[in-house]
Each structure stands twice: as C-alpha cells, then as structure tokens.
CSV table of C-alpha atoms in Angstrom, one decimal:
chain,number,residue,atom,x,y,z
P,12,MET,CA,142.9,115.5,167.3
P,13,LEU,CA,144.3,117.1,170.8
P,14,ASN,CA,143.0,119.5,172.5
P,15,CYS,CA,145.8,122.2,171.8
P,16,VAL,CA,146.1,125.4,174.2
P,17,TYR,CA,148.7,127.2,172.1
P,18,ALA,CA,146.8,130.6,170.3
P,19,GLY,CA,145.1,130.4,167.1
P,20,MET,CA,144.5,126.7,166.9
P,21,ARG,CA,141.3,125.3,166.5
P,22,VAL,CA,140.0,123.2,169.0
P,23,ALA,CA,137.7,120.1,168.4
P,24,THR,CA,134.1,120.5,169.7
P,25,LYS,CA,132.9,117.1,171.5
P,26,ALA,CA,130.4,116.1,168.9
P,27,GLN,CA,133.8,116.7,166.4
P,28,MET,CA,135.6,114.3,169.0
P,29,SER,CA,132.9,111.7,168.7
P,30,GLY,CA,133.2,112.0,165.3
P,31,ILE,CA,136.7,111.3,165.1
P,32,ALA,CA,137.0,108.5,167.4
P,33,VAL,CA,134.2,106.6,165.0
P,34,GLN,CA,136.6,107.1,162.0
P,35,ARG,CA,139.9,106.5,164.1
P,36,ASN,CA,141.6,103.0,163.3
P,37,CYS,CA,144.8,101.8,164.5
P,38,ASN,CA,145.5,99.4,161.7
P,39,TRP,CA,148.2,100.6,159.9
P,40,TYR,CA,146.8,97.9,156.4
P,41,ARG,CA,143.3,98.5,155.4
P,42,ASN,CA,141.4,95.6,154.6
P,43,GLY,CA,139.6,97.5,151.4
P,44,ARG,CA,138.0,94.8,150.1
P,45,GLY,CA,136.3,93.8,153.2
P,46,GLU,CA,136.4,90.3,153.0
P,47,ARG,CA,137.2,87.5,154.8
P,48,ASN,CA,140.3,87.6,157.6
P,49,TYR,CA,143.0,85.3,158.2
P,50,LYS,CA,145.0,83.7,160.8
P,51,VAL,CA,148.9,84.0,160.8
P,52,THR,CA,151.3,81.9,162.8
P,53,VAL,CA,155.0,83.5,163.3
P,54,VAL,CA,157.4,80.6,164.5
P,55,GLY,CA,160.0,82.1,166.2
P,56,ALA,CA,158.0,85.1,167.2
P,57,GLY,CA,160.0,86.0,170.7
P,58,GLY,CA,163.3,86.9,168.2
P,59,GLY,CA,165.0,89.9,167.0
P,60,ILE,CA,163.1,89.5,163.7
P,61,GLY,CA,159.9,87.8,165.3
P,62,GLN,CA,159.3,90.8,167.6
P,63,PRO,CA,159.0,93.6,165.1
P,64,LEU,CA,157.4,91.4,162.7
P,65,SER,CA,154.5,90.6,165.1
P,66,LEU,CA,154.0,94.2,166.0
P,67,LEU,CA,153.9,95.3,162.3
P,68,LEU,CA,151.5,92.1,161.8
P,69,LYS,CA,149.1,93.0,164.6
P,70,GLN,CA,148.4,96.3,162.3
P,71,ASN,CA,147.4,94.5,159.7
P,72,ALA,CA,143.6,94.4,159.1
P,73,LEU,CA,143.5,91.2,157.0
P,74,ILE,CA,144.9,89.2,160.1
P,75,ASP,CA,141.9,88.1,162.1
P,76,ASP,CA,144.1,85.8,164.4
P,77,LEU,CA,147.9,86.3,165.0
P,78,THR,CA,149.8,83.5,166.9
P,79,LEU,CA,152.9,83.4,168.3
P,80,HIS,CA,155.5,80.6,168.8
P,81,ASP,CA,158.2,80.3,170.4
P,82,LEU,CA,160.9,78.0,172.7
P,83,SER,CA,161.4,81.2,174.6
P,84,PRO,CA,158.4,82.5,176.6
P,85,THR,CA,155.8,84.4,174.7
P,86,LYS,CA,153.5,85.2,177.1
P,87,GLY,CA,154.8,88.9,177.6
P,88,VAL,CA,155.3,89.5,173.7
P,89,ALA,CA,151.7,88.4,173.4
P,90,THR,CA,150.4,90.2,176.5
P,91,ASP,CA,152.0,93.4,175.0
P,92,LEU,CA,151.3,93.2,171.5
P,93,SER,CA,147.0,92.5,172.9
P,94,HIS,CA,147.1,96.4,174.2
P,95,ILE,CA,147.7,97.5,170.8
P,96,CYS,CA,144.2,98.7,169.6
P,97,THR,CA,143.6,96.8,166.6
P,98,ARG,CA,141.0,94.2,166.2
P,99,THR,CA,143.8,91.4,165.4
P,100,HIS,CA,143.6,88.9,168.3
P,101,VAL,CA,146.9,87.3,169.8
P,102,ASN,CA,147.7,84.2,170.6
P,103,PHE,CA,150.4,82.1,171.9
P,104,PHE,CA,152.1,79.0,172.4
P,105,GLU,CA,155.6,78.5,173.7
P,106,GLY,CA,158.2,75.8,174.4
P,107,VAL,CA,160.2,73.0,173.3
P,108,LYS,CA,157.2,70.0,173.1
P,109,GLN,CA,156.2,69.2,169.3
P,110,GLU,CA,152.6,69.3,170.3
P,111,GLY,CA,153.0,73.1,171.2
P,112,LEU,CA,153.9,73.8,167.6
P,113,ILE,CA,151.2,71.7,165.7
P,114,ASP,CA,148.9,73.5,167.9
P,115,SER,CA,150.3,77.1,167.6
P,116,LEU,CA,149.8,76.2,163.3
P,117,LYS,CA,146.5,74.7,163.4
P,118,ASP,CA,144.0,76.1,160.7
P,119,ALA,CA,146.8,78.8,159.6
P,120,ASN,CA,146.5,80.4,156.5
P,121,VAL,CA,150.0,82.0,156.4
P,122,VAL,CA,153.0,80.3,158.6
P,123,VAL,CA,156.2,83.0,158.7
P,124,VAL,CA,159.2,81.3,160.0
P,125,ALA,CA,161.4,83.8,161.5
P,126,ALA,CA,163.2,81.3,164.3
P,127,GLY,CA,166.8,80.5,164.5
P,128,GLN,CA,170.3,81.3,164.9
P,129,PRO,CA,171.0,84.6,163.7
P,130,ARG,CA,174.1,85.7,161.4
P,131,LYS,CA,176.9,86.8,163.1
P,132,MET,CA,180.5,88.5,162.3
P,133,GLY,CA,182.3,86.6,159.5
P,134,MET,CA,179.5,83.8,158.9
P,135,THR,CA,177.9,83.8,155.6
P,136,ARG,CA,174.3,82.5,155.0
P,137,ASP,CA,174.9,79.3,154.3
P,138,ASP,CA,177.1,78.7,157.7
P,139,LEU,CA,173.6,78.7,159.5
P,140,VAL,CA,172.3,75.4,157.6
P,141,THR,CA,173.5,73.2,160.4
P,142,ALA,CA,171.9,75.1,163.1
P,143,ASN,CA,168.3,76.0,161.1
P,144,ALA,CA,168.0,73.2,158.8
P,145,THR,CA,166.0,71.6,161.8
P,146,ILE,CA,163.6,74.6,162.0
P,147,ALA,CA,162.3,73.8,158.1
P,148,MET,CA,162.4,70.2,159.2
P,149,ALA,CA,160.1,70.7,162.2
P,150,VAL,CA,157.6,73.4,161.1
P,151,SER,CA,157.0,71.4,157.7
P,152,CYS,CA,156.0,68.3,160.0
P,153,ALA,CA,153.7,69.8,162.0
P,154,MET,CA,152.4,72.1,159.2
P,155,SER,CA,151.9,68.7,157.3
P,156,ILE,CA,149.4,68.3,160.3
P,157,SER,CA,147.7,71.4,161.5
P,158,CYS,CA,147.3,73.5,158.1
P,159,PRO,CA,148.6,71.4,154.9
P,160,GLU,CA,147.3,74.1,152.8
P,161,ALA,CA,148.8,76.9,154.3
P,162,MET,CA,151.2,79.3,152.7
P,163,LEU,CA,154.6,78.7,154.2
P,164,ALA,CA,157.2,81.7,154.3
P,165,PHE,CA,160.7,80.9,155.2
P,166,VAL,CA,162.9,84.0,156.9
P,167,THR,CA,164.9,82.2,158.4
P,168,ASN,CA,168.2,81.7,156.9
P,169,PRO,CA,170.2,80.2,154.9
P,170,ILE,CA,166.8,80.7,153.0
P,171,ASN,CA,168.7,79.2,149.5
P,172,MET,CA,169.0,76.0,151.4
P,173,LEU,CA,166.0,75.6,154.0
P,174,VAL,CA,163.2,76.2,151.1
P,175,PRO,CA,164.4,73.2,149.3
P,176,ILE,CA,164.6,71.2,152.9
P,177,ALA,CA,161.3,72.0,153.3
P,178,ALA,CA,159.9,70.9,150.3
P,179,GLU,CA,161.6,67.4,150.4
P,180,PHE,CA,159.8,67.1,154.2
P,181,LEU,CA,156.5,68.5,152.6
P,182,LYS,CA,156.9,65.7,149.9
P,183,ALA,CA,157.3,63.1,152.5
P,184,ARG,CA,154.6,63.9,154.0
P,185,GLY,CA,152.4,63.7,151.0
P,186,VAL,CA,151.3,68.1,151.3
P,187,TYR,CA,153.9,69.6,149.3
P,188,ASP,CA,152.5,72.4,147.1
P,189,PRO,CA,155.5,74.3,145.1
P,190,LYS,CA,152.8,77.0,145.1
P,191,ARG,CA,152.2,77.6,148.6
P,192,LEU,CA,156.4,77.5,149.3
P,193,PHE,CA,158.5,80.8,149.7
P,194,GLY,CA,161.6,82.1,150.6
P,195,VAL,CA,161.2,85.9,151.6
P,196,THR,CA,163.8,87.5,149.6
P,197,THR,CA,161.7,91.3,149.9
P,198,LEU,CA,164.5,92.6,151.9
P,199,ASP,CA,167.0,92.6,148.7
P,200,VAL,CA,164.4,94.3,147.0
P,201,VAL,CA,163.6,96.7,150.1
P,202,ARG,CA,167.3,97.3,150.0
P,203,ALA,CA,167.6,98.0,146.2
P,204,LYS,CA,164.8,100.5,146.2
P,205,THR,CA,166.3,101.8,149.1
P,206,PHE,CA,170.0,102.4,147.5
P,207,ILE,CA,169.3,103.2,144.2
P,208,ALA,CA,166.7,106.2,145.5
P,209,GLU,CA,169.2,107.6,147.4
P,210,PHE,CA,171.8,107.8,144.6
P,211,MET,CA,168.9,109.3,142.5
P,212,SER,CA,167.6,111.6,145.2
P,213,ILE,CA,164.0,110.2,144.6
P,214,ASN,CA,161.7,108.8,147.4
P,215,PRO,CA,162.3,105.0,147.6
P,216,SER,CA,158.2,104.4,146.6
P,217,LEU,CA,158.9,105.4,143.1
P,218,VAL,CA,161.6,102.7,142.5
P,219,ASP,CA,160.9,99.5,141.2
P,220,ILE,CA,163.7,96.8,140.0
P,221,PRO,CA,163.7,92.9,139.9
P,222,VAL,CA,166.0,91.2,142.0
P,223,ILE,CA,166.4,87.8,140.8
P,224,GLY,CA,168.6,84.4,142.1
P,225,GLY,CA,168.8,83.4,145.5
P,226,HIS,CA,169.2,85.3,149.0
P,227,SER,CA,172.8,85.2,149.6
P,228,GLY,CA,175.8,87.3,148.5
P,229,ASN,CA,176.4,86.9,144.7
P,230,THR,CA,173.0,85.2,144.2
P,231,ILE,CA,171.3,88.2,144.7
P,232,LEU,CA,171.1,89.9,141.4
P,233,PRO,CA,169.4,93.5,140.8
P,234,VAL,CA,168.6,93.8,137.1
P,235,PHE,CA,169.5,97.2,136.9
P,236,SER,CA,168.1,97.4,133.5
P,237,HIS,CA,164.8,97.1,134.3
P,238,CYS,CA,165.1,99.7,136.9
P,239,SER,CA,162.2,102.2,137.0
P,240,PRO,CA,162.7,104.9,136.8
P,241,LYS,CA,165.8,104.3,134.5
P,242,PHE,CA,168.8,104.2,136.4
P,243,THR,CA,171.1,107.3,136.1
P,244,GLY,CA,174.3,105.8,136.9
P,245,VAL,CA,176.9,104.3,135.0
P,246,GLU,CA,178.6,100.9,134.6
P,247,ASP,CA,180.7,101.6,137.7
P,248,ASP,CA,177.3,102.8,139.7
P,249,VAL,CA,175.8,99.6,138.9
P,250,ASN,CA,178.8,97.3,140.3
P,251,ARG,CA,178.9,99.2,143.3
P,252,LEU,CA,175.6,99.2,144.3
P,253,THR,CA,174.9,95.4,143.4
P,254,LYS,CA,177.9,94.8,145.3
P,255,ARG,CA,176.2,96.7,148.4
P,256,ILE,CA,173.0,95.2,147.9
P,257,GLN,CA,174.4,91.9,148.2
P,258,ASP,CA,176.9,92.7,151.1
P,259,ALA,CA,174.1,94.9,153.2
P,260,GLY,CA,173.8,92.4,155.7
P,261,ASN,CA,177.3,92.3,156.5
P,262,GLU,CA,176.8,96.5,156.3
P,263,VAL,CA,174.3,96.1,159.4
P,264,ILE,CA,176.5,93.4,161.5
P,265,ALA,CA,179.5,95.4,161.3
P,266,ALA,CA,177.4,98.6,162.4
P,267,LYS,CA,176.0,96.5,165.3
P,268,ALA,CA,179.8,95.5,166.4
P,269,GLY,CA,178.5,91.6,166.0
P,270,ALA,CA,176.0,92.4,168.5
P,271,GLY,CA,173.2,91.5,166.2
P,272,SER,CA,171.8,91.4,162.7
P,273,ALA,CA,169.4,93.2,160.0
P,274,THR,CA,166.5,92.6,162.3
P,275,LEU,CA,164.2,95.8,161.8
P,276,SER,CA,164.8,95.8,158.1
P,277,MET,CA,163.9,92.3,157.7
P,278,ALA,CA,161.1,92.5,159.9
P,279,PHE,CA,159.5,95.1,157.6
P,280,ALA,CA,160.3,93.3,154.4
P,281,SER,CA,158.7,90.3,156.1
P,282,ALA,CA,155.3,92.0,156.9
P,283,TYR,CA,155.0,93.7,153.8
P,284,PHE,CA,155.6,89.8,151.9
P,285,VAL,CA,153.2,88.5,154.3
P,286,ASN,CA,150.6,91.4,153.3
P,287,ALA,CA,151.4,90.4,149.5
P,288,LEU,CA,150.2,87.0,150.4
P,289,LEU,CA,147.1,88.0,152.1
P,290,ARG,CA,146.3,90.0,149.3
P,291,GLY,CA,146.5,87.4,146.9
P,292,LEU,CA,144.5,85.4,149.4
P,293,ASN,CA,141.8,88.1,149.3
P,294,ASN,CA,141.9,87.9,145.5
P,295,GLU,CA,143.2,91.3,145.0
P,296,PRO,CA,144.2,91.7,141.8
P,297,ASN,CA,147.9,92.2,140.1
P,298,VAL,CA,150.0,91.5,143.6
P,299,ILE,CA,153.3,91.0,142.4
P,300,GLU,CA,156.3,90.2,144.6
P,301,SER,CA,159.5,88.9,144.1
P,302,ALA,CA,160.3,85.3,146.3
P,303,TYR,CA,162.8,82.4,146.1
P,304,VAL,CA,160.2,79.5,144.9
P,305,SER,CA,160.1,75.8,142.9
P,306,SER,CA,160.9,77.7,139.2
P,307,ASP,CA,161.8,76.1,135.8
P,308,VAL,CA,163.2,79.6,134.7
P,309,THR,CA,166.4,78.1,135.1
P,310,ASP,CA,167.9,75.2,135.2
P,311,LEU,CA,167.8,75.2,138.8
P,312,PRO,CA,165.0,73.9,140.8
P,313,PHE,CA,164.4,76.5,143.0
P,314,PHE,CA,165.6,80.4,141.7
P,315,ALA,CA,163.8,84.1,142.9
P,316,THR,CA,162.0,86.0,140.4
P,317,PRO,CA,159.0,88.1,140.5
P,318,VAL,CA,155.6,85.9,141.0
P,319,LEU,CA,151.7,86.6,140.7
P,320,LEU,CA,150.2,86.1,144.0
P,321,GLY,CA,146.6,84.8,144.3
P,322,PRO,CA,144.2,82.6,146.3
P,323,TYR,CA,146.0,79.3,146.2
P,324,GLY,CA,149.4,80.7,146.4
P,325,ILE,CA,151.4,81.7,143.1
P,326,LYS,CA,149.0,82.1,140.4
P,327,GLU,CA,152.0,82.9,137.9
P,328,ASN,CA,155.8,82.9,137.9
P,329,MET,CA,156.2,86.2,135.8
P,330,GLY,CA,160.1,84.4,134.8
P,331,LEU,CA,163.1,86.2,134.3
P,332,PRO,CA,163.0,89.8,132.7
P,333,GLU,CA,165.3,90.4,129.5
P,334,LEU,CA,168.9,90.9,130.5
P,335,ASN,CA,171.6,92.8,129.4
P,336,THR,CA,175.3,91.6,128.9
P,337,ALA,CA,177.1,92.2,132.3
P,338,GLU,CA,173.4,90.8,134.1
P,339,GLN,CA,173.4,87.4,131.9
P,340,ALA,CA,177.1,87.3,132.6
P,341,ALA,CA,176.6,87.6,136.4
P,342,LEU,CA,173.5,85.6,136.1
P,343,GLU,CA,175.3,82.5,134.5
P,344,ASN,CA,178.5,83.1,137.4
P,345,MET,CA,176.1,82.5,140.3
P,346,LEU,CA,174.2,79.8,138.9
P,347,PRO,CA,176.6,77.2,140.2
P,348,GLU,CA,176.9,78.3,143.6
P,349,LEU,CA,173.3,78.4,143.8
P,350,GLY,CA,172.6,75.1,142.6
P,351,GLN,CA,175.6,73.6,145.1
P,352,SER,CA,173.8,74.9,148.0
P,353,ILE,CA,170.3,73.8,146.6
P,354,GLN,CA,171.6,70.4,146.1
P,355,ALA,CA,173.5,70.1,149.4
P,356,ALA,CA,169.8,71.0,151.2
P,357,ILE,CA,168.4,68.2,148.8
P,358,ARG,CA,170.9,65.7,150.0
P,359,LEU,CA,170.6,66.8,153.9
P,360,ALA,CA,166.8,66.4,153.4
P,361,GLN,CA,167.1,62.9,152.2
P,362,PHE,CA,169.6,61.5,154.2
P,363,VAL,CA,167.5,62.8,157.2
P,364,LEU,CA,164.4,61.5,155.9
P,365,LYS,CA,166.0,58.0,155.0
P,366,GLU,CA,167.5,57.7,158.7
P,367,SER,CA,164.1,58.9,160.7
P,368,ASN,CA,161.4,57.6,158.1
P,369,VAL,CA,159.2,60.8,158.5
P,370,GLY,CA,157.7,60.2,155.6
P,371,ARG,CA,155.9,57.0,157.1
P,372,ALA,CA,154.1,58.8,159.9
P,373,GLN,CA,151.6,60.5,158.2
P,374,GLY,CA,148.9,61.1,161.0
P,375,GLU,CA,151.2,62.1,163.7
P,376,ALA,CA,154.5,63.8,164.8
P,377,THR,CA,157.4,61.8,164.1
P,378,ALA,CA,160.2,61.5,167.0
P,379,SER,CA,162.4,63.1,164.2
P,380,ALA,CA,160.3,66.0,164.4
P,381,SER,CA,160.4,66.3,168.1
P,382,SER,CA,163.6,66.6,168.1
P,383,ALA,CA,164.0,68.8,165.6
P,384,SER,CA,161.4,71.2,167.2
P,385,ALA,CA,163.6,70.9,170.5
P,386,GLN,CA,166.5,72.4,168.4
P,387,LEU,CA,164.3,75.7,167.2
P,388,ALA,CA,166.3,79.1,168.5
C-alpha cells in the first residue's frame, strides 16, 4: 500500500505496512503444496523468446534454480533477472563450447529449448529444420550426460520434426523415455481460447478446447465440437477461426513487418506449459495440458493430444476426443503431411547418427554434438 496524499484515502500505519511487507510475495506462480523446488534450464535464454520466457519463469515459486544458456552473452540477462524480488536463483552459461551446455543442464528437472533461428516472412516452420536440427541433437547429447531423467520441452520450431530428432538421439544415448519428451504446442491452445473468446465476447479463461495434431499449418486441428462453453458460431465461423489459429504465426510476422515472429505469446505459452510440468512433478493431481508427444493414438509415432502429467512425466495420454464428420476429415487430411515431416526428421537423425557415431560415446560429449552446439542460435 502506498502512502497517498489525496483526500479521503486511508493512510496505512507503520504497523500495517510492516504486516503488508511480511505478506508481500513477488512470485506470480504460487507453490501452494509447499513441497520441493526444481531446477529449470532455458537453452536460448538470450533470444526473442528466451528472455521473456526467463522473466516469467523467474516468477515461478516452484523454481529454485533458473539456469540460462545461450551462445550470445547471457550475463546481462541473468544479472537483470537477478534483481527481481523472488526467491528463484539465476545462473548463466554462455558460449559455443559443448562443456558449457553440459554444465548448464547438470541436475536440471526441466530443460526448455528456445534456441534457434526464428521464422521469417514466407517461411514455414518446416523450413527451419536445416538451421535448427543441430540444436535438438546437441541438447539431447548434453542432456544424456547431465540430466538423463529431466523433462525435455521443445519450443524451437519445427516442433513436428525436432521432437522426433531428439527422440532418435536420446535412443542412441540409451536414455530415451517417451514420457519425458514434449513439443510445446500450448500456443495453439492459447490462441484458440483467445480467438473463440473474442468471437463469443467472453473471458478467455472460461474457454476450454482441445487442439490436436502437430504445430504447423494444417496439422493444427482445434476440436470445436468439444469447446466449452459450447461454441455458438456456425460452420463458416468454425472454418474461419480454424484457419486463423493455423495461420496465427504468419499474422504476427506480417504485423511485425517481417522483423520478428511470435515471441511474447510463445514465451507466455511456454511458461504456462513449464508450470504444468512442474505441477506434475510436484505430484499435483489432474494436471492436463496438450503437447506433441510420442503417441499411439493414430498411426503416427508422434501426435499432439491432451496428456495427464505427473512426477515422471506423462501419466496418461488422454487420446483423441470424439470427432465430428468435418473434424475427422480434417484429421485424415493432415496425417500424411505430419507423417512426412516425422519420417523426414527420423531419416535425418539416423543419417547423422550413422555418420558421427554419436551413439557409441556414452561417457562424454561427441565431436558431432560439439559441432551441433556451435550452431545453436
């Protein structure tokens, strides 16, 4: 409470101010269960997504240690964050050496990958695979040494391809656990809630809708038939909003005149998903979020659906909601495109593994991973 000079405003006494000071807590996310705290490492913490993501995570009371890693200098970002009045301690590592990445991941409970080349005007998310695949490879190799049981969450695009690439590298290192590997598709859900709330003139926090499939264009499928509250629009409205959700990334790029992509909304969505992972780790019941994960709900090996989270990652894949005729047709239409991306990613990963013999080096970082780390952006 501030001491206000305006007439009619009550002024707090010194004793009241003391009580307020004791109660004040700068953390936005509360650790209501009062249980253990966690280490989260953000790879790419100096970037357009990494910085606002780190700011949001600094306010999460479940995080005891927030570690930043980037190729570019991160000392300034870490120092800036360290001045924020929360109990979360901030560490940083910077530079191209694989050892720095390995050290930044040591004993992490959650690793969030936000490094990489951003999407530009005219690019699809899949166009980024050449630039960003090495990130998945380097982080997977380093993680196998430093924190093989951590939750690994990819924010970097193309999520449809980087998650399968990471899976292949983790398999080669003998530490793959499909329950602990995630592609963060939360932004698709966030956008769906926002656009539906705008259409229905309600609070977005009241909207719940599953978004399934992948994280690129037509592979993003919001399931309007399971929207809560019931969607009030007609078929044309469903089609228009579906298209807007699928193309929302391009909407942001165009609004920024090609000078940037969806960094702030992606940071918000990523922080939201990390908080869900931490709540699951903390054994909070009924934590359900959509994510792109290893899956058998379709014929594809990876697919985004709602998953129940727990202390060891995914407790249960909630599967596909019952689809209406139009949604079933959209699902069948997008499966070949998503499948092609997944298979291309697996072929790329297996080729690199064969050429570099990454899987043979179990005790130390390989030359291939060091080379990959040098290309992190």
